[in-house]
Coordinates of C-alpha atoms and ligand atoms in Angstrom, one line a residue:
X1 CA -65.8 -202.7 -115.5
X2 CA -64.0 -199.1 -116.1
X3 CA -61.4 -200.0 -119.0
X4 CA -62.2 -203.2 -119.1
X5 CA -59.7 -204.6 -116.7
X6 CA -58.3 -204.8 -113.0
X7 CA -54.7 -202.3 -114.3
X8 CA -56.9 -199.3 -115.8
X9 CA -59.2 -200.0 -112.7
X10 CA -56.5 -199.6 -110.5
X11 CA -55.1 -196.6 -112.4
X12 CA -58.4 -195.3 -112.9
X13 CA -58.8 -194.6 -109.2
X14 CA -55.1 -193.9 -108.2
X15 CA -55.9 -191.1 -110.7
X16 CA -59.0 -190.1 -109.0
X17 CA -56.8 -190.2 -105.2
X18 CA -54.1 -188.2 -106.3
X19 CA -56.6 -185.6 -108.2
X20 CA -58.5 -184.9 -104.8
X21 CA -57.1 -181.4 -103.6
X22 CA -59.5 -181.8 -100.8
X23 CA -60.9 -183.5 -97.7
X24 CA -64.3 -183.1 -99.5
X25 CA -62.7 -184.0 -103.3
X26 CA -61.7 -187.2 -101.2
X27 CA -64.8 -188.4 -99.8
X28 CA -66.6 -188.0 -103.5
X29 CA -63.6 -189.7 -104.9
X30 CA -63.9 -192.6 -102.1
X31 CA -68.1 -192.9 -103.1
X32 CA -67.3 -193.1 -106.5
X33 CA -64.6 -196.3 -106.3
X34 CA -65.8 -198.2 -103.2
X35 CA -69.2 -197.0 -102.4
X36 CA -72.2 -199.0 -102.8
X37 CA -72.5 -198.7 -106.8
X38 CA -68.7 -198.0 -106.7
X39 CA -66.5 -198.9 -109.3
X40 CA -64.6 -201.8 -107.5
X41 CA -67.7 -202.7 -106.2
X42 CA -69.7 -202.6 -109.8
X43 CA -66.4 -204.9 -110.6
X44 CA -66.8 -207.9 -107.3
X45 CA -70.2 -207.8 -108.5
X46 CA -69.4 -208.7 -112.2
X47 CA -67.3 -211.7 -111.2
X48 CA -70.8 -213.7 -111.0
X49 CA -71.0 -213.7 -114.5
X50 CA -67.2 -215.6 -114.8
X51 CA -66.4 -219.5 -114.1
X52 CA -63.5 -221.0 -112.8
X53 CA -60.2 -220.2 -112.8
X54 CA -61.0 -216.9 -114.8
X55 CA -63.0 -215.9 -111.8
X56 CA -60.4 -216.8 -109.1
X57 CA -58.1 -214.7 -111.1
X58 CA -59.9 -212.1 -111.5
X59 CA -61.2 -211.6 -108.1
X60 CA -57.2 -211.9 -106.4
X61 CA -57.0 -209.4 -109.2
X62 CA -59.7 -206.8 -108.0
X63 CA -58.0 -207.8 -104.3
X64 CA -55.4 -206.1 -104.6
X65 CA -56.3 -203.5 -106.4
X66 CA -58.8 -202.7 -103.3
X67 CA -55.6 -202.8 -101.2
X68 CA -53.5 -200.8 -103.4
X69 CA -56.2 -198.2 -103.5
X70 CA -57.6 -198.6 -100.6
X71 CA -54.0 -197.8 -99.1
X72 CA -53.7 -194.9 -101.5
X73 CA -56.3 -193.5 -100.5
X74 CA -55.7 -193.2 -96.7
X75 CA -52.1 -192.4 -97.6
X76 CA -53.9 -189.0 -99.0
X77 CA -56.3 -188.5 -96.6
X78 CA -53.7 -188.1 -94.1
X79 CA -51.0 -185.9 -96.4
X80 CA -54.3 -183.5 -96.8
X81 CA -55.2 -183.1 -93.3
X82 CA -51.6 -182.8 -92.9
X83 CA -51.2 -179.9 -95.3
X84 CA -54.4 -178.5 -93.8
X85 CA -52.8 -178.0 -90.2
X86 CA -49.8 -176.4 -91.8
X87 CA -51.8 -173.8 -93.6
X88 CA -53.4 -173.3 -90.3
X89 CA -50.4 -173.4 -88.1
X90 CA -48.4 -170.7 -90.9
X91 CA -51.9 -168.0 -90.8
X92 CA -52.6 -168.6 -87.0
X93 CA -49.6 -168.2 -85.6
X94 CA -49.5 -166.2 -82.6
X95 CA -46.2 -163.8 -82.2
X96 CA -45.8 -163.9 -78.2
X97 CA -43.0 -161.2 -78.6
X98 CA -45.5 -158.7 -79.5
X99 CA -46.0 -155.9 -76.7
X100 CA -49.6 -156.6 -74.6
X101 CA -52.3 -154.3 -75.6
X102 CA -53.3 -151.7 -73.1
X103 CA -56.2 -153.3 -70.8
X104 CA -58.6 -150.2 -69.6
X105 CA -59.5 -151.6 -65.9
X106 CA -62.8 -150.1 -65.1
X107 CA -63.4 -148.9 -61.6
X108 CA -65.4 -149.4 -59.0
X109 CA -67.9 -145.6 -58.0
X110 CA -67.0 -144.6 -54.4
X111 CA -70.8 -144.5 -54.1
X112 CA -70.7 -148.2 -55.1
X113 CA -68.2 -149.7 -53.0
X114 CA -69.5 -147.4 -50.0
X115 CA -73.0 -149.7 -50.6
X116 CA -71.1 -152.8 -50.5
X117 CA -69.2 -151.9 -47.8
X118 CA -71.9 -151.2 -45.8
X119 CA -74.0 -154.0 -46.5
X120 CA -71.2 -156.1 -45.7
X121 CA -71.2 -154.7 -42.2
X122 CA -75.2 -155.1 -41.6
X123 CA -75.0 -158.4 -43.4
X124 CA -72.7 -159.5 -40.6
X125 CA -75.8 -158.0 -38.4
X126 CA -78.2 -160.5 -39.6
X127 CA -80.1 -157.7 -41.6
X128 CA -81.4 -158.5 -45.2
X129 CA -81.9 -156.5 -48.0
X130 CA -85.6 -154.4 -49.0
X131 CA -86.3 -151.7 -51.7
X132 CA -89.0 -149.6 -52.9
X133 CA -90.2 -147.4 -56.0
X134 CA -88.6 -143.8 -56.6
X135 CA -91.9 -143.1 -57.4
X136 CA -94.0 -143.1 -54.1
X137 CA -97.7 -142.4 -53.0
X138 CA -98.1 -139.4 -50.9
X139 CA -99.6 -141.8 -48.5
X140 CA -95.9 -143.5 -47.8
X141 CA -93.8 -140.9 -47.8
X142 CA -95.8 -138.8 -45.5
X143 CA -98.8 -139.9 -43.8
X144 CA -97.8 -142.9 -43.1
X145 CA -94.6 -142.0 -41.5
X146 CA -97.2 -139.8 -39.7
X147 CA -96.2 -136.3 -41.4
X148 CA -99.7 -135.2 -42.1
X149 CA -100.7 -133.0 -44.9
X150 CA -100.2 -129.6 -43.3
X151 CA -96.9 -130.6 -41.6
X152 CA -94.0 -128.5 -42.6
X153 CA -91.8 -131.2 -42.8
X154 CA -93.3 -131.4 -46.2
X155 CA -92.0 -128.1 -47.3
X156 CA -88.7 -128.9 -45.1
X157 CA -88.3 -132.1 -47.6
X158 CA -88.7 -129.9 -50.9
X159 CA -90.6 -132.5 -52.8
X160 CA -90.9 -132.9 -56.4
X161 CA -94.1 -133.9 -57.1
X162 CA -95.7 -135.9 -60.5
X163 CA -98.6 -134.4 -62.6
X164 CA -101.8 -135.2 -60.2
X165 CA -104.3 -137.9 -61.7
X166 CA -107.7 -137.5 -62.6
X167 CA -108.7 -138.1 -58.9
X168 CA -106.3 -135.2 -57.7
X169 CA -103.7 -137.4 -56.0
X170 CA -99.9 -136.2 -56.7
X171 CA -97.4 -139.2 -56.4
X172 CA -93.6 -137.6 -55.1
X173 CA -90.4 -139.0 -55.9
X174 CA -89.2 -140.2 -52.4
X175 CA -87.6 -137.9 -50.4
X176 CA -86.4 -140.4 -47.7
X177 CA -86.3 -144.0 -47.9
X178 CA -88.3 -144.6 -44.7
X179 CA -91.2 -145.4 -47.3
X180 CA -89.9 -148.8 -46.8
X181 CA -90.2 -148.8 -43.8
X182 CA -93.9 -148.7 -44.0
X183 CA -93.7 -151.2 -47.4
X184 CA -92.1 -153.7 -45.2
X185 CA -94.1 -153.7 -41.9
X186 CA -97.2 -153.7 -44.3
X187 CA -96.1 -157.0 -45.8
X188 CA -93.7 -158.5 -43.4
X189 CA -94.4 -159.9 -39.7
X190 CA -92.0 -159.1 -37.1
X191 CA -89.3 -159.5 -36.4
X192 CA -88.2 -157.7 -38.6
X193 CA -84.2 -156.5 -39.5
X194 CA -84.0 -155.3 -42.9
X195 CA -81.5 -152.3 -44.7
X196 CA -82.8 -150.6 -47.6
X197 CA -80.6 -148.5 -50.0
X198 CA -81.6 -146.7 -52.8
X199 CA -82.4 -143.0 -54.4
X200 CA -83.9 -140.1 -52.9
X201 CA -84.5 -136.7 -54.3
X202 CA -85.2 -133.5 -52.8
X203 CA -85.0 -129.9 -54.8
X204 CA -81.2 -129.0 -53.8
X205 CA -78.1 -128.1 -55.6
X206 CA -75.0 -127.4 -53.8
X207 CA -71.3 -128.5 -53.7
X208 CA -72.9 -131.3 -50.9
X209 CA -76.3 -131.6 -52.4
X210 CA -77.6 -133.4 -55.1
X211 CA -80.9 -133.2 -56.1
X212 CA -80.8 -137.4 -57.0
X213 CA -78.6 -138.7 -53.9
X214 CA -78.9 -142.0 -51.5
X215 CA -79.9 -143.1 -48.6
X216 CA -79.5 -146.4 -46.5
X217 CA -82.9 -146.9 -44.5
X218 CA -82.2 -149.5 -41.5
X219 CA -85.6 -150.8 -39.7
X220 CA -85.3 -153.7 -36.6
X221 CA -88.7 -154.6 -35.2
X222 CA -89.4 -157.4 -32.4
X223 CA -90.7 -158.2 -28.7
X224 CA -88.4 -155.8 -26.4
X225 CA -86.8 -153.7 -29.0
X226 CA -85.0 -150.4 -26.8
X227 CA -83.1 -147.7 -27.4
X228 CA -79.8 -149.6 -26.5
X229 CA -80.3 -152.1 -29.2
X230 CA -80.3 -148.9 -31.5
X231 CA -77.5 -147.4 -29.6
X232 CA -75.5 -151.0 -29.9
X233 CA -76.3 -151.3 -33.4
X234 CA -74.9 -148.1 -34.7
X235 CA -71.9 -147.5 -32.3
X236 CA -70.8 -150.6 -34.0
X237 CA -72.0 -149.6 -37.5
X238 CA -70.2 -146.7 -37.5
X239 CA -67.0 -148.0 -35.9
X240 CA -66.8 -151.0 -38.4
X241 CA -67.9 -148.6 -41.4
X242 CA -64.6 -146.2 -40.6
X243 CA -62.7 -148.8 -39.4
X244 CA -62.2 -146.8 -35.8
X245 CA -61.9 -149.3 -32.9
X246 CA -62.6 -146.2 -30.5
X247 CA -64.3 -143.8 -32.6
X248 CA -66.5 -141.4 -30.5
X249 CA -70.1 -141.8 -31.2
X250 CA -72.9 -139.5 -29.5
X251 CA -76.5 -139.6 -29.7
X252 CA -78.7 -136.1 -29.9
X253 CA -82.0 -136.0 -28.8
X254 CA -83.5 -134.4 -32.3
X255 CA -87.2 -134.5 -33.6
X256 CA -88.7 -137.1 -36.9
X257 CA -92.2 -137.3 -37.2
X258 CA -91.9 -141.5 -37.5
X259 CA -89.5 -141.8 -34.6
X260 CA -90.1 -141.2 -30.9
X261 CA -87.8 -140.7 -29.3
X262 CA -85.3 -139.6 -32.3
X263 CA -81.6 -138.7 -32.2
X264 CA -78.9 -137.7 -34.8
X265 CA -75.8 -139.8 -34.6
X266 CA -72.6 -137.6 -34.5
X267 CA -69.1 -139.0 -34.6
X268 CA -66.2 -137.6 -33.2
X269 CA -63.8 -135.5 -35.8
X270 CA -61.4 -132.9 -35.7
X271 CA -61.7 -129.8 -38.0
X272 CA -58.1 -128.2 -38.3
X273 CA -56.8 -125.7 -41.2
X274 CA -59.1 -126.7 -43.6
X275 CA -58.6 -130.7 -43.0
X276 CA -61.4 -132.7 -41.1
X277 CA -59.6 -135.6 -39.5
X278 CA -62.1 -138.5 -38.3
X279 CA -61.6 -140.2 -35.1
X280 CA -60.3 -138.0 -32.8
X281 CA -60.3 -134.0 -31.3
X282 CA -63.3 -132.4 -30.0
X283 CA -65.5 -131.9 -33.0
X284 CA -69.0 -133.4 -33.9
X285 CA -70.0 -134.8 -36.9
X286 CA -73.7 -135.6 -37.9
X287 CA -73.8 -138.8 -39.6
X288 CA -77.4 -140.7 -39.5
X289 CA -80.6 -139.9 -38.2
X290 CA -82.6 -142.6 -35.9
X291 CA -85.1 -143.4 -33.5
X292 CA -87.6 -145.6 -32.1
X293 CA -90.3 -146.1 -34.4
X294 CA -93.3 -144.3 -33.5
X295 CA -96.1 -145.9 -32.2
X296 CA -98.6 -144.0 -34.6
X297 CA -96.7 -145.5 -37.3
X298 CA -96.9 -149.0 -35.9
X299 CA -100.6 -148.4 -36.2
X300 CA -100.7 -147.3 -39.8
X301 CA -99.1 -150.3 -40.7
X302 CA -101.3 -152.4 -37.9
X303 CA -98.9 -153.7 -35.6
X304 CA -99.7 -153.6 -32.6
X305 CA -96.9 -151.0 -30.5
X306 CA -98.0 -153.1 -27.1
X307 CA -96.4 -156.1 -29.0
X308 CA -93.7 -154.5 -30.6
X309 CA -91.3 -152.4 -30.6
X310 CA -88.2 -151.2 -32.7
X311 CA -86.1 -148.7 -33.9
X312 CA -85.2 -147.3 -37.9
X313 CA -82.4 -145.3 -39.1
X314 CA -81.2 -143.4 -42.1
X315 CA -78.0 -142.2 -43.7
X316 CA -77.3 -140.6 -46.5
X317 CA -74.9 -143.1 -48.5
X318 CA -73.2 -139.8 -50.5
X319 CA -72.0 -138.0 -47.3
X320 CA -70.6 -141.2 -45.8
X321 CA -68.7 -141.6 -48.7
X322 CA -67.5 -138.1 -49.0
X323 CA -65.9 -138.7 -45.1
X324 CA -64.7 -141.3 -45.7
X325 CA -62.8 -141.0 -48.7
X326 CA -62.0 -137.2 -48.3
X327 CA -64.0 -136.3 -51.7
X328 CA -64.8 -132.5 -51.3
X329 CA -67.4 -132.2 -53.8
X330 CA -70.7 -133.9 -54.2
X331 CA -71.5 -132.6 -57.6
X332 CA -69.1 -134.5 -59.6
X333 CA -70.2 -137.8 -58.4
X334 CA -72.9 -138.1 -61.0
X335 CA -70.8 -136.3 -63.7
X336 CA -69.6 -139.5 -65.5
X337 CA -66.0 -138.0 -65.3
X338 CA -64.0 -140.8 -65.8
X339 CA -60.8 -138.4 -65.2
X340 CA -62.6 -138.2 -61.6
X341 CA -63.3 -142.2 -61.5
X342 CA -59.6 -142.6 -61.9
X343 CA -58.8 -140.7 -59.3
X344 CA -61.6 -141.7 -56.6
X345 CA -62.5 -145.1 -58.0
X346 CA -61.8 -148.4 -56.6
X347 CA -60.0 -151.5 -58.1
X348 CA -63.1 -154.0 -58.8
X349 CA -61.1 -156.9 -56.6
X350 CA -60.3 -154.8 -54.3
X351 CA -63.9 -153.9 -52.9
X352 CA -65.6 -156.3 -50.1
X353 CA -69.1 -157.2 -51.1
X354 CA -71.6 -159.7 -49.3
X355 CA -70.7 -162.4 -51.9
X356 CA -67.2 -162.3 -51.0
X357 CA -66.9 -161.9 -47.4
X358 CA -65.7 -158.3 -45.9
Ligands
LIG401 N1 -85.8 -140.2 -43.1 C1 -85.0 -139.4 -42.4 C2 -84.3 -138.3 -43.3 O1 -84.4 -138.5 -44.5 C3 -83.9 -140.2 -41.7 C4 -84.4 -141.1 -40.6 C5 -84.8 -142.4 -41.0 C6 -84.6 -140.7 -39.3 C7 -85.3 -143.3 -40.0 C8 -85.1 -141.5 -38.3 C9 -85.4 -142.8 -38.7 O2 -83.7 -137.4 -42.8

């Protein structure tokens, strides 16, 4: 036994306890007196070797020096831990009088909340969302959508076109999105009610031309498709889009290679001293462009146009944005300005998206 007897046990390990600057120090210090080959367990042990009343003695001795230490030892188990959460509670302290720091909120692009907006509405429609590359085959740009190779709407589109391949063929970034048209009737059976947004280019630089911009394609195919489902569908888009219960929308007989017959959507404005006031007065606006889908296109894709019929449209998502929200220039919507952001952006709660109901 340590010293000999059950005292300089005792002391021996009070010692050790109050030594223990630690939570760690602490846990040695309680291995050392009452783990396994501890010394108050070395020390029960070693009564074996007494008799009698020496033994009795000696083991109420080593008792209550396992109590006395024992107790000890919690005793400074708890006055560390309880010196740990003061150091803790003086270093984190938080000082709520301190002035907020400036939150930078970011915003939402008009171009952005435009999309959701009009999702939303088509949503409501029943229409789902497609897509397609930027990068498309000659083949679905044009011939497809029945604009053969000599057609000037090729030239009218001012294409950029790739590097051709080995084989001659020169792919195009899209100029429309009625590509997916053709993508979707390809892989999809009617009906068919789908919207598909995304970039366009076309070689054009002006205060209302970008030469990356958006469109929103819009393609409904079934049995008994007519002209006054399209007529239906985008009265109502266009009222719900500018939130106009009886905005004026006309239909103008017009020409698209892919559509028969085809019309350009114009809604009623009025253009006065430089403001353009949606809604009301005698002006016309152009808006989309729509049809029914031609039958030669049907083919291409191998429906049958006996069996069905339907209509597409297509808008460009810039322009609609530009109306709506009264922003005169195109070109800075792809600067990054966040000067202009500010000014033209939206509050992220504040825009209706599909997930959250218009
Ligand atoms: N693709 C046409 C354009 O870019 C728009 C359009 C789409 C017209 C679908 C009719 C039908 O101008």
């Amino acid at each position: 036994m340590a010293g000999g007897t059950p005292q300089a046990l005792e002391a021996q390990i009070l010692q050790a306890i109050e030594a223990a600057d630690s939570a760690v120090a602490l846990e040695s210090v309680r291995v050392d007196a009452f783990g396994k080959k501890g010394w108050l367990t070395q020390a029960m042990k070693a009564l074996g070797a007494l008799e009698g009343d020496a033994r009795r003695e000696m083991g109420q001795a080593l008792n209550r020096v396992k109590e006395t230490t024992q107790t000890a030892w919690e005793a400074r188990r708890d006055a560390l831990a309880l010196a740990e959460m003061n150091t803790r509670l003086a270093i984190e302290q938080a000082d709520v009088s301190l002035s907020p720091r400036p939150e930078s909120i970011g915003m939402v692009h008009p171009l952005s909340r435009t999309l959701e907006e009009l999702l939303a509405i088509f949503a409501t429609m029943g229409f789902t969302m497609a897509e397609g590359p930027d990068i498309e085959s000659d083949y679905y740009n044009f011939t497809a959508l029945n604009i053969p190779p000599e057609h000037p709407a090729r030239q009218d589109h001012d294409t950029f076109y790739m590097t051709p391949d080995s084989t001659g063929n020169r792919k195009v970034l899209r100029t429309h999105t009625s590509p997916v048209q053709i993508r979707t009737m390809e892989n999809t059976k009617p009906p068919i009610r789908i919207i598909a947004p995304g970039r366009t280019y076309r070689s054009d630089h002006d205060a209302t031309h970008s030469p990356m911009f958006h469109q929103c394609e819009g393609l409904v195919l079934g049995d008994g498709i007519t002209m006054g489902h399209l007529k239906g569908c985008l009265i109502e888009f266009c009222r719900s889009f500018f939130g106009i219960a009886d905005l004026p929308v006309r239909f103008r007989p017009s020409y698209f290679p892919f559509t028969e017959p085809s019309a350009e959507v114009d809604i009623g404005c009025r253009r006065e001293s430089g403001t353009l006031t949606i809604g009301d007065g005698g002006d016309w606006l152009e808006i989309l462009g729509c049809g029914m889908v031609n039958p030669k296109v049907l083919e291409y894709c191998n429906i049958d146009p006996e069996a069905h019929q339907g209509f597409a449209f297509g808008m460009g998502l810039e322009r609609l944005a530009m109306l709506k929200y009264g922003i005169p220039d195109l070109r800075p919507f792809f600067d990054s300005d966040l000067r202009w952001m500010r000014h033209y952006g939206f509050m992220p709660y504040d825009v209706p998206s599909v997930h959250l109901g218009l």
